[in-house]
PDB file of C-alpha atoms in Angstrom:
ATOM      1  CA  GLY S   1     -54.163  47.512   8.530  1.00  0.00           C
ATOM      2  CA  GLU S   2     -51.409  48.186   5.677  1.00  0.00           C
ATOM      3  CA  GLN S   3     -49.299  45.407   6.676  1.00  0.00           C
ATOM      4  CA  ILE S   4     -51.495  42.638   6.530  1.00  0.00           C
ATOM      5  CA  LYS S   5     -53.608  44.357   3.836  1.00  0.00           C
ATOM      6  CA  VAL S   6     -56.931  44.623   5.447  1.00  0.00           C
ATOM      7  CA  GLU S   7     -59.242  48.037   5.621  1.00  0.00           C
ATOM      8  CA  VAL S   8     -59.139  49.985   8.546  1.00  0.00           C
ATOM      9  CA  PHE S   9     -62.413  52.379   9.392  1.00  0.00           C
ATOM     10  CA  SER S  10     -61.578  55.827  11.242  1.00  0.00           C
ATOM     11  CA  ASP S  11     -63.911  58.123  11.745  1.00  0.00           C
ATOM     12  CA  LYS S  12     -61.381  61.456  12.402  1.00  0.00           C
ATOM     13  CA  GLY S  13     -63.994  64.002  12.990  1.00  0.00           C
ATOM     14  CA  ASN S  14     -65.768  61.971  15.560  1.00  0.00           C
ATOM     15  CA  ASN S  15     -65.025  61.714  19.196  1.00  0.00           C
ATOM     16  CA  ASP S  16     -67.768  59.424  19.867  1.00  0.00           C
ATOM     17  CA  PRO S  17     -66.364  55.880  20.357  1.00  0.00           C
ATOM     18  CA  VAL S  18     -69.883  54.726  20.040  1.00  0.00           C
ATOM     19  CA  ALA S  19     -70.499  56.327  16.865  1.00  0.00           C
ATOM     20  CA  ILE S  20     -67.466  55.471  15.387  1.00  0.00           C
ATOM     21  CA  ALA S  21     -68.434  51.727  16.549  1.00  0.00           C
ATOM     22  CA  LYS S  22     -71.587  51.539  14.875  1.00  0.00           C
ATOM     23  CA  ALA S  23     -70.421  53.713  11.668  1.00  0.00           C
ATOM     24  CA  GLY S  24     -68.054  51.022  11.527  1.00  0.00           C
ATOM     25  CA  ILE S  25     -70.207  48.292  11.516  1.00  0.00           C
ATOM     26  CA  ALA S  26     -72.631  50.125   9.114  1.00  0.00           C
ATOM     27  CA  HIS S  27     -69.724  50.684   6.543  1.00  0.00           C
ATOM     28  CA  ALA S  28     -68.453  46.568   7.080  1.00  0.00           C
ATOM     29  CA  LYS S  29     -71.985  45.417   6.120  1.00  0.00           C
ATOM     30  CA  ALA S  30     -72.050  48.166   2.952  1.00  0.00           C
ATOM     31  CA  ASN S  31     -69.018  46.851   2.079  1.00  0.00           C
ATOM     32  CA  GLY S  32     -69.435  42.865   2.263  1.00  0.00           C
ATOM     33  CA  PHE S  33     -66.948  42.452   5.127  1.00  0.00           C
ATOM     34  CA  ASN S  34     -68.035  39.246   7.268  1.00  0.00           C
ATOM     35  CA  VAL S  35     -65.664  40.357  10.143  1.00  0.00           C
ATOM     36  CA  VAL S  36     -65.213  43.685  12.088  1.00  0.00           C
ATOM     37  CA  ILE S  37     -62.710  44.151  15.060  1.00  0.00           C
ATOM     38  CA  ILE S  38     -63.722  46.906  17.488  1.00  0.00           C
ATOM     39  CA  ASP S  39     -60.290  47.927  19.294  1.00  0.00           C
ATOM     40  CA  THR S  40     -60.928  50.009  21.910  1.00  0.00           C
ATOM     41  CA  ALA S  41     -57.990  52.181  23.603  1.00  0.00           C
ATOM     42  CA  GLY S  42     -55.881  50.282  25.613  1.00  0.00           C
ATOM     43  CA  ARG S  43     -55.325  51.664  29.376  1.00  0.00           C
ATOM     44  CA  LEU S  44     -53.273  50.283  32.170  1.00  0.00           C
ATOM     45  CA  ALA S  45     -55.529  51.629  34.661  1.00  0.00           C
ATOM     46  CA  VAL S  46     -59.534  51.390  35.019  1.00  0.00           C
ATOM     47  CA  ASP S  47     -61.532  54.413  35.774  1.00  0.00           C
ATOM     48  CA  GLU S  48     -65.322  54.675  36.015  1.00  0.00           C
ATOM     49  CA  ALA S  49     -65.551  56.850  32.530  1.00  0.00           C
ATOM     50  CA  MET S  50     -63.466  54.112  30.565  1.00  0.00           C
ATOM     51  CA  MET S  51     -65.777  51.489  31.897  1.00  0.00           C
ATOM     52  CA  LYS S  52     -68.788  53.218  31.133  1.00  0.00           C
ATOM     53  CA  GLU S  53     -67.573  53.986  27.575  1.00  0.00           C
ATOM     54  CA  ILE S  54     -66.624  50.297  27.025  1.00  0.00           C
ATOM     55  CA  SER S  55     -70.228  49.110  28.025  1.00  0.00           C
ATOM     56  CA  ASN S  56     -71.792  51.696  25.943  1.00  0.00           C
ATOM     57  CA  ILE S  57     -69.940  50.179  23.009  1.00  0.00           C
ATOM     58  CA  HIS S  58     -70.578  46.540  23.829  1.00  0.00           C
ATOM     59  CA  GLN S  59     -74.284  47.514  24.364  1.00  0.00           C
ATOM     60  CA  ALA S  60     -74.615  49.208  21.254  1.00  0.00           C
ATOM     61  CA  VAL S  61     -72.454  46.661  18.929  1.00  0.00           C
ATOM     62  CA  GLN S  62     -73.898  43.551  20.588  1.00  0.00           C
ATOM     63  CA  PRO S  63     -70.739  42.102  19.308  1.00  0.00           C
ATOM     64  CA  GLN S  64     -70.681  38.304  19.060  1.00  0.00           C
ATOM     65  CA  GLU S  65     -67.732  37.859  20.643  1.00  0.00           C
ATOM     66  CA  THR S  66     -65.544  40.117  23.199  1.00  0.00           C
ATOM     67  CA  LEU S  67     -62.089  39.503  23.897  1.00  0.00           C
ATOM     68  CA  PHE S  68     -60.055  41.098  26.460  1.00  0.00           C
ATOM     69  CA  VAL S  69     -56.606  41.799  25.601  1.00  0.00           C
ATOM     70  CA  VAL S  70     -54.014  42.160  28.424  1.00  0.00           C
ATOM     71  CA  ASP S  71     -49.662  42.566  28.612  1.00  0.00           C
ATOM     72  CA  SER S  72     -48.381  39.365  30.356  1.00  0.00           C
ATOM     73  CA  MET S  73     -45.778  41.867  31.853  1.00  0.00           C
ATOM     74  CA  THR S  74     -48.318  43.974  34.202  1.00  0.00           C
ATOM     75  CA  GLY S  75     -48.772  40.434  36.255  1.00  0.00           C
ATOM     76  CA  GLN S  76     -51.081  41.522  39.050  1.00  0.00           C
ATOM     77  CA  ASP S  77     -52.348  44.622  37.509  1.00  0.00           C
ATOM     78  CA  ALA S  78     -53.571  42.386  34.777  1.00  0.00           C
ATOM     79  CA  VAL S  79     -55.298  40.066  36.851  1.00  0.00           C
ATOM     80  CA  ASN S  80     -57.213  43.087  38.733  1.00  0.00           C
ATOM     81  CA  THR S  81     -57.958  44.682  35.477  1.00  0.00           C
ATOM     82  CA  ALA S  82     -58.941  41.218  33.991  1.00  0.00           C
ATOM     83  CA  LYS S  83     -61.213  41.023  37.091  1.00  0.00           C
ATOM     84  CA  ALA S  84     -62.680  44.960  36.247  1.00  0.00           C
ATOM     85  CA  PHE S  85     -63.636  44.496  32.891  1.00  0.00           C
ATOM     86  CA  ASN S  86     -65.231  40.870  33.317  1.00  0.00           C
ATOM     87  CA  ASP S  87     -67.707  42.505  35.936  1.00  0.00           C
ATOM     88  CA  VAL S  88     -68.859  45.107  33.400  1.00  0.00           C
ATOM     89  CA  LEU S  89     -68.957  43.410  29.767  1.00  0.00           C
ATOM     90  CA  ASN S  90     -68.752  39.418  30.904  1.00  0.00           C
ATOM     91  CA  PHE S  91     -65.998  39.091  28.017  1.00  0.00           C
ATOM     92  CA  ASP S  92     -65.248  35.538  26.448  1.00  0.00           C
ATOM     93  CA  GLY S  93     -61.756  34.880  26.251  1.00  0.00           C
ATOM     94  CA  VAL S  94     -58.396  36.701  26.920  1.00  0.00           C
ATOM     95  CA  ILE S  95     -55.535  37.324  24.318  1.00  0.00           C
ATOM     96  CA  LEU S  96     -52.198  37.594  26.677  1.00  0.00           C
ATOM     97  CA  THR S  97     -49.669  39.690  24.921  1.00  0.00           C
ATOM     98  CA  LYS S  98     -45.826  40.352  25.187  1.00  0.00           C
ATOM     99  CA  LEU S  99     -45.007  36.651  25.613  1.00  0.00           C
ATOM    100  CA  ASP S 100     -41.791  37.464  23.111  1.00  0.00           C
ATOM    101  CA  GLY S 101     -39.412  38.800  26.404  1.00  0.00           C
ATOM    102  CA  ASP S 102     -38.710  37.597  29.835  1.00  0.00           C
ATOM    103  CA  THR S 103     -42.092  37.125  30.635  1.00  0.00           C
ATOM    104  CA  ARG S 104     -43.043  33.576  31.670  1.00  0.00           C
ATOM    105  CA  GLY S 105     -46.894  34.134  31.941  1.00  0.00           C
ATOM    106  CA  GLY S 106     -47.659  33.589  35.422  1.00  0.00           C
ATOM    107  CA  ALA S 107     -50.946  35.920  34.497  1.00  0.00           C
ATOM    108  CA  ALA S 108     -52.008  33.740  32.483  1.00  0.00           C
ATOM    109  CA  LEU S 109     -53.165  31.119  35.355  1.00  0.00           C
ATOM    110  CA  SER S 110     -54.280  33.849  37.637  1.00  0.00           C
ATOM    111  CA  ILE S 111     -56.366  35.683  35.345  1.00  0.00           C
ATOM    112  CA  LYS S 112     -57.613  32.306  34.336  1.00  0.00           C
ATOM    113  CA  SER S 113     -58.586  31.227  37.717  1.00  0.00           C
ATOM    114  CA  VAL S 114     -60.179  34.979  38.698  1.00  0.00           C
ATOM    115  CA  VAL S 115     -62.438  35.431  35.715  1.00  0.00           C
ATOM    116  CA  ASN S 116     -62.861  31.582  34.701  1.00  0.00           C
ATOM    117  CA  LYS S 117     -62.279  32.602  31.110  1.00  0.00           C
ATOM    118  CA  PRO S 118     -60.277  30.771  28.649  1.00  0.00           C
ATOM    119  CA  ILE S 119     -57.152  31.967  27.067  1.00  0.00           C
ATOM    120  CA  LYS S 120     -57.478  31.801  23.290  1.00  0.00           C
ATOM    121  CA  PHE S 121     -54.651  33.592  21.994  1.00  0.00           C
ATOM    122  CA  ILE S 122     -51.038  34.479  22.930  1.00  0.00           C
ATOM    123  CA  GLY S 123     -48.700  37.740  21.561  1.00  0.00           C
ATOM    124  CA  THR S 124     -45.092  37.024  21.051  1.00  0.00           C
ATOM    125  CA  GLY S 125     -44.119  40.032  18.957  1.00  0.00           C
ATOM    126  CA  GLU S 126     -45.630  42.844  16.944  1.00  0.00           C
ATOM    127  CA  LYS S 127     -46.330  41.443  13.645  1.00  0.00           C
ATOM    128  CA  MET S 128     -49.834  39.263  12.656  1.00  0.00           C
ATOM    129  CA  ASP S 129     -47.377  36.235  12.231  1.00  0.00           C
ATOM    130  CA  ALA S 130     -46.635  36.744  16.125  1.00  0.00           C
ATOM    131  CA  ILE S 131     -50.528  36.034  17.101  1.00  0.00           C
ATOM    132  CA  ASP S 132     -50.717  32.256  17.760  1.00  0.00           C
ATOM    133  CA  VAL S 133     -53.080  29.766  19.309  1.00  0.00           C
ATOM    134  CA  PHE S 134     -53.205  29.095  23.367  1.00  0.00           C
ATOM    135  CA  TYR S 135     -51.572  26.156  24.335  1.00  0.00           C
ATOM    136  CA  PRO S 136     -51.978  25.044  28.134  1.00  0.00           C
ATOM    137  CA  SER S 137     -48.908  22.623  27.997  1.00  0.00           C
ATOM    138  CA  ARG S 138     -46.797  24.991  26.520  1.00  0.00           C
ATOM    139  CA  MET S 139     -47.578  27.869  29.143  1.00  0.00           C
ATOM    140  CA  ALA S 140     -46.689  25.324  31.628  1.00  0.00           C
ATOM    141  CA  ASP S 141     -43.400  24.425  30.401  1.00  0.00           C
ATOM    142  CA  ARG S 142     -42.445  28.297  30.047  1.00  0.00           C
ATOM    143  CA  ILE S 143     -43.807  29.260  33.600  1.00  0.00           C
ATOM    144  CA  LEU S 144     -41.837  25.947  35.100  1.00  0.00           C
ATOM    145  CA  GLY S 145     -38.812  27.364  33.350  1.00  0.00           C
ATOM    146  CA  MET S 146     -38.505  24.533  30.811  1.00  0.00           C
ATOM    147  CA  GLY S 147     -39.236  27.018  27.999  1.00  0.00           C
ATOM    148  CA  ASP S 148     -41.343  26.210  25.237  1.00  0.00           C
ATOM    149  CA  VAL S 149     -39.706  23.681  22.904  1.00  0.00           C
ATOM    150  CA  VAL S 150     -42.276  22.918  20.345  1.00  0.00           C
ATOM    151  CA  SER S 151     -43.276  26.725  19.570  1.00  0.00           C
ATOM    152  CA  LEU S 152     -38.784  26.798  18.920  1.00  0.00           C
ATOM    153  CA  VAL S 153     -39.092  24.135  16.937  1.00  0.00           C
ATOM    154  CA  GLU S 154     -42.305  25.145  14.701  1.00  0.00           C
ATOM    155  CA  ARG S 155     -40.464  28.435  14.228  1.00  0.00           C
ATOM    156  CA  ALA S 156     -37.456  26.875  12.730  1.00  0.00           C
ATOM    157  CA  GLN S 157     -39.338  24.493  10.690  1.00  0.00           C
ATOM    158  CA  GLU S 158     -41.503  27.646   9.350  1.00  0.00           C
ATOM    159  CA  GLN S 159     -37.988  29.338   8.526  1.00  0.00           C
ATOM    160  CA  TYR S 160     -36.683  26.231   7.134  1.00  0.00           C
ATOM    161  CA  ASP S 161     -39.835  26.154   4.702  1.00  0.00           C
ATOM    162  CA  GLU S 162     -39.804  29.745   3.757  1.00  0.00           C
ATOM    163  CA  GLU S 163     -35.885  29.782   2.988  1.00  0.00           C
ATOM    164  CA  GLU S 164     -36.636  26.096   0.701  1.00  0.00           C
ATOM    165  CA  ALA S 165     -39.666  27.927  -0.920  1.00  0.00           C
ATOM    166  CA  ARG S 166     -36.928  30.612  -2.184  1.00  0.00           C
ATOM    167  CA  LYS S 167     -34.418  28.577  -3.652  1.00  0.00           C
ATOM    168  CA  LEU S 168     -37.037  26.908  -5.588  1.00  0.00           C
ATOM    169  CA  GLN S 169     -38.315  30.112  -6.844  1.00  0.00           C
ATOM    170  CA  LYS S 170     -35.124  30.804  -8.152  1.00  0.00           C
TER     171      LYS S 170
END
C-alpha cells in the first residue's frame, strides 16, 4: 500500500483467511474507512480446498461487490477458472490483467460469453495508473489486430500534460 498511500491490514500470526478478512473489516470500520478490498491468494489451478476457502470468506464478509481477477495470457484456462469461480461465488464482474504485452485479449470475449458477467477493468501494467476502465470497442479493435489507438492517444496526452505541468512549476 506504500506506493499508493493506502493502509494495508495484515494479521501475520493468523493463518485463517476468514478470520483475517473479518478482522480487516473490523479494523476498517474502527478507523473510518469506507472501502475495503479483500485480495485473496491468486492461483492458476482450481482446487476444492481453495474454492471452499473463498466461499467461506465470501459468506463471512458478504461483500457489496466481488470481482474476479484473471490473467489475460492464460487463454482458455482463464475461461475455465472463471466458470469454476462463478459457479461457487456468482461474482459481479471481471478485471482482465496483463494486457500490456502481446496478448490481444480474446479471453475477454470467452469469459463474457461463458459467465455472462461484465468486464469492468483492465490492467496494463503493475502500477496503480495501469488500471483502466474496460471499453468493449477498444478491446474489439485490439482483438482484430487494429491496436488500441484511443488509449495510445490518451496516454500520450497524459504524458504531455505531466511534462507541461513540470515546466510550469519551474
